[in-house]
Amino acid sequence: METAAQMLLSGIGKISNKRAHEISEELMKQIDTASKARDQAREQVEQRNYEITIEISQLEAAIVTLKEEVSKKSSELQNLEHVAAERGTRISEIEISMDSEDTTKTCDTKAVEFVPVKIEEHDFSKMDIKPRTLTVVDRHKSCEIRALYDLFGAHAPPHLSSIQDSLKNLDHLKIAENLESVPPSRMSSPKASTTSQIQAEAWEALRQALIYFRGRPLGTIAAMDHSEELLNYNQVFVRDFFPSALAFLMNREPEVVKNFLMKTLRLQSWEKRIDRFQLGAGVMPASFKVLHDTRRNTETLIADFGESAIGRVAPVDSGFWWIILLRAYTRSTGDSSLADTPECQKGIRLILTLCLSEGFDTFPTLLCADGCCMIDRRMGIYGYPIEIQALFFMALKCALTLLKQDDKGKELLELITKRLQALSYHIRTYFWLDFSQLNDIYRYKTEEYSHTAVNKFNVMPDSLPDWVFDFMPNPGGYFIGNVSPSRMDFRWFCLGNCIAILSSLATPDQSDAIMDLLEARWEELVGEMPLKACYPALETHEWRIITGCDPKNTRWSYHNGGSWPDILFAVTVLLWLLTAASIKTGRPHIAKRAIDLAETRLPKDSWPEYYDGKLGRYVGKQARKFQTWSVAGYLVAKMMLDDPSLLGIVALEEDRQMRPTLTRSSSWS
Ligand code: GLC
């Protein structure tokens, strides 16, 4: 019985072991199937993810293409609108001319070929940049004014002087009149065809200088002279590109300017070092170039912020040129979307923060190292050079129109406004030199200690150079090169004075006086090639001490009294400034005279960088040929002279609130 029970138990045990084994096998199988199913599901998810990624990138590519199409279409639309607007204007002009036909019959209109532009007094920002044709009403007014001038001329009876005064306010019409006085036959004369041939040649040279980055035009290189060692002349210089940019903007080709503005902004964000020292974040490059690696088929940009430049000086002017160009681009295209991007807003803030930060300064002007601008090597311009101060002023004024009133911009806008007031007061008062001011300095007392001091900077009258007494005409005046404690640099610098006129840093009286001086000292400042970068040249001992015996800057050469279409500074590049300045002060004949001079030499001499000699007669000893800004400077000058309304792209109106207490007339009494 017992044995039977044991057998039964062991039988049951065997059966349950077997069952347990079967169950566990079954479970294992199920686990295996489940994990296979899971892996499969995972794979499917991954596959789907992958497909989604591809779909997304395809969609992104489609969006980019669509965006491009949209922008192409909107620019086509803009062009169409532009054409429509021009046609509209034309139609209304024809209507007006039909209405007023009778009233104009007595007027001699045969010489009228050009466009008088209606401008409020010096208010260039309100000018319509688009060229328009002359209406008969305009012609009629212009004829009346000319008739009145003819009638009264220089011998106006005293009671008619008020009429003359009000006529003077119509300077903008004088621009047209001067141009009108060119006989119509001139357009088809051999001289005219030579001129257009020169222009065509200049355009060809300018386009040759274009460089491309990844298929897009990005700027113009400094010179196309293959006979000379390149050094850095195969680079796009920010300051050199400015006249090129204006030429393209005026010719309604803004693409290269936009690319340039965006790319240089990218370069700004690079880390900049000289040895172990890091430069400020806002510094813009002096120049850059495109490096082509033909083996790897790649293109890279290489920029110089001063770490490779001769003398290792950072270009203080680059950031200012960039801001001024951004405003010119916005103004000429009417497209503010570029300036409004967060990147551009940040770029402006970075540049200006560098200049507006507080320090030990007692002056609102900007303290600089020698060679930090167009004069990019030692020339004794360290301290507060007028070129930088004028550019600083102009950039601040442009930034006022470009910066948004948002949280980040607001504080800066306040700083800018305050600085502009202090800066304009300081420069208009202390940098200004005319006959009366010169006489005051000549009689200065020294060592004055108090708030009432007249000779605030303790300038020694004995430091007045001999030449300045003969050089100073009456009337006439200019902003001197530099003002700092016990040091006034009385040299005349062209670019600073021209920018002062363009930006309305100079008051209308001062602008007039600068042009008076230019006319009175034509031989010294223009001679045979416009225009001297600075006057006079440093010679002998002074040259040794101040330039450090620089063999390139010997007297009347390169920056030291050379003529730069751009001169001892750069001969031709300044032509456009001269033109702009002379149109603004109502004296286009000055620009015409200068352009005529330049035309006789520049193409013949292959557009050199600068001329040497007291009169600027000799091609500079180391001047590059086919210097791009000589070419572009000429083109811009020509275009502006033909259509003065283009001046609105660069010139800034006077801010009446900033009128100083000291004007030329008050300092003359
Ligand atoms: C000279 C000029 C400088 C210019 C450069 C390129 O160095 O002094 O102002 O930018 O050439 O043309």
Coordinates of N, CA and C and ligand atoms in Angstrom, one line a residue, residues 222-223 232-233 237 239-240 373-377 552 558-559 564 566 570 609 627 629, ligand 1:
A222 N 41.1 96.5 -54.7 CA 41.7 97.8 -54.6 C 42.3 98.3 -56.0
A223 N 43.1 97.4 -56.6 CA 43.7 97.8 -57.9 C 43.8 96.5 -58.8
N232 N 48.7 94.0 -50.7 CA 47.3 93.8 -50.3 C 46.3 94.4 -51.3
Y233 N 46.8 94.8 -52.4 CA 45.9 95.5 -53.4 C 44.9 94.6 -54.1
F237 N 39.0 96.6 -49.9 CA 39.1 97.5 -48.8 C 37.7 98.1 -48.5
R239 N 36.9 100.9 -47.1 CA 36.9 102.3 -47.5 C 36.9 102.5 -49.0
D240 N 37.8 101.7 -49.7 CA 37.9 101.8 -51.1 C 36.6 101.4 -51.8
C373 N 43.1 105.4 -40.7 CA 42.0 105.7 -41.7 C 42.6 105.7 -43.1
M374 N 42.1 106.6 -44.0 CA 42.6 106.6 -45.4 C 44.2 106.8 -45.4
I375 N 44.6 107.6 -44.5 CA 46.1 107.8 -44.3 C 46.5 106.6 -43.4
D376 N 46.9 105.5 -44.0 CA 47.1 104.3 -43.2 C 48.5 104.0 -42.8
R377 N 49.3 105.1 -42.7 CA 50.7 104.9 -42.2 C 51.1 106.3 -41.5
K552 N 58.0 106.4 -48.6 CA 56.9 106.5 -49.5 C 56.2 107.8 -49.3
Y558 N 52.4 110.6 -52.3 CA 51.5 109.7 -51.6 C 50.6 110.4 -50.6
H559 N 50.6 110.0 -49.3 CA 49.8 110.7 -48.4 C 50.3 112.1 -48.0
W564 N 45.4 112.7 -54.8 CA 44.6 111.5 -55.0 C 43.4 111.9 -55.7
D566 N 42.4 110.9 -55.7 CA 42.8 110.7 -54.4 C 44.3 111.3 -54.2
A570 N 44.8 110.5 -51.8 CA 44.4 109.7 -52.9 C 43.7 110.6 -54.0
E609 N 46.8 105.5 -58.8 CA 46.3 105.6 -57.4 C 46.4 107.1 -56.9
Q627 N 43.7 101.8 -60.3 CA 43.2 101.8 -58.9 C 41.7 102.0 -58.9
W629 N 39.3 102.8 -56.8 CA 38.5 104.0 -56.3 C 38.8 105.2 -57.1
Ligands
GLC1 C1 46.7 102.8 -49.5 C2 45.8 103.9 -49.0 C3 44.6 103.4 -48.3 C4 43.8 102.4 -49.2 C5 44.8 101.3 -49.7 C6 44.1 100.5 -50.8 O1 47.2 102.1 -48.5 O2 46.5 104.7 -48.1 O3 43.8 104.4 -47.9 O4 42.7 101.9 -48.6 O5 45.9 101.9 -50.3 O6 43.8 101.2 -51.9

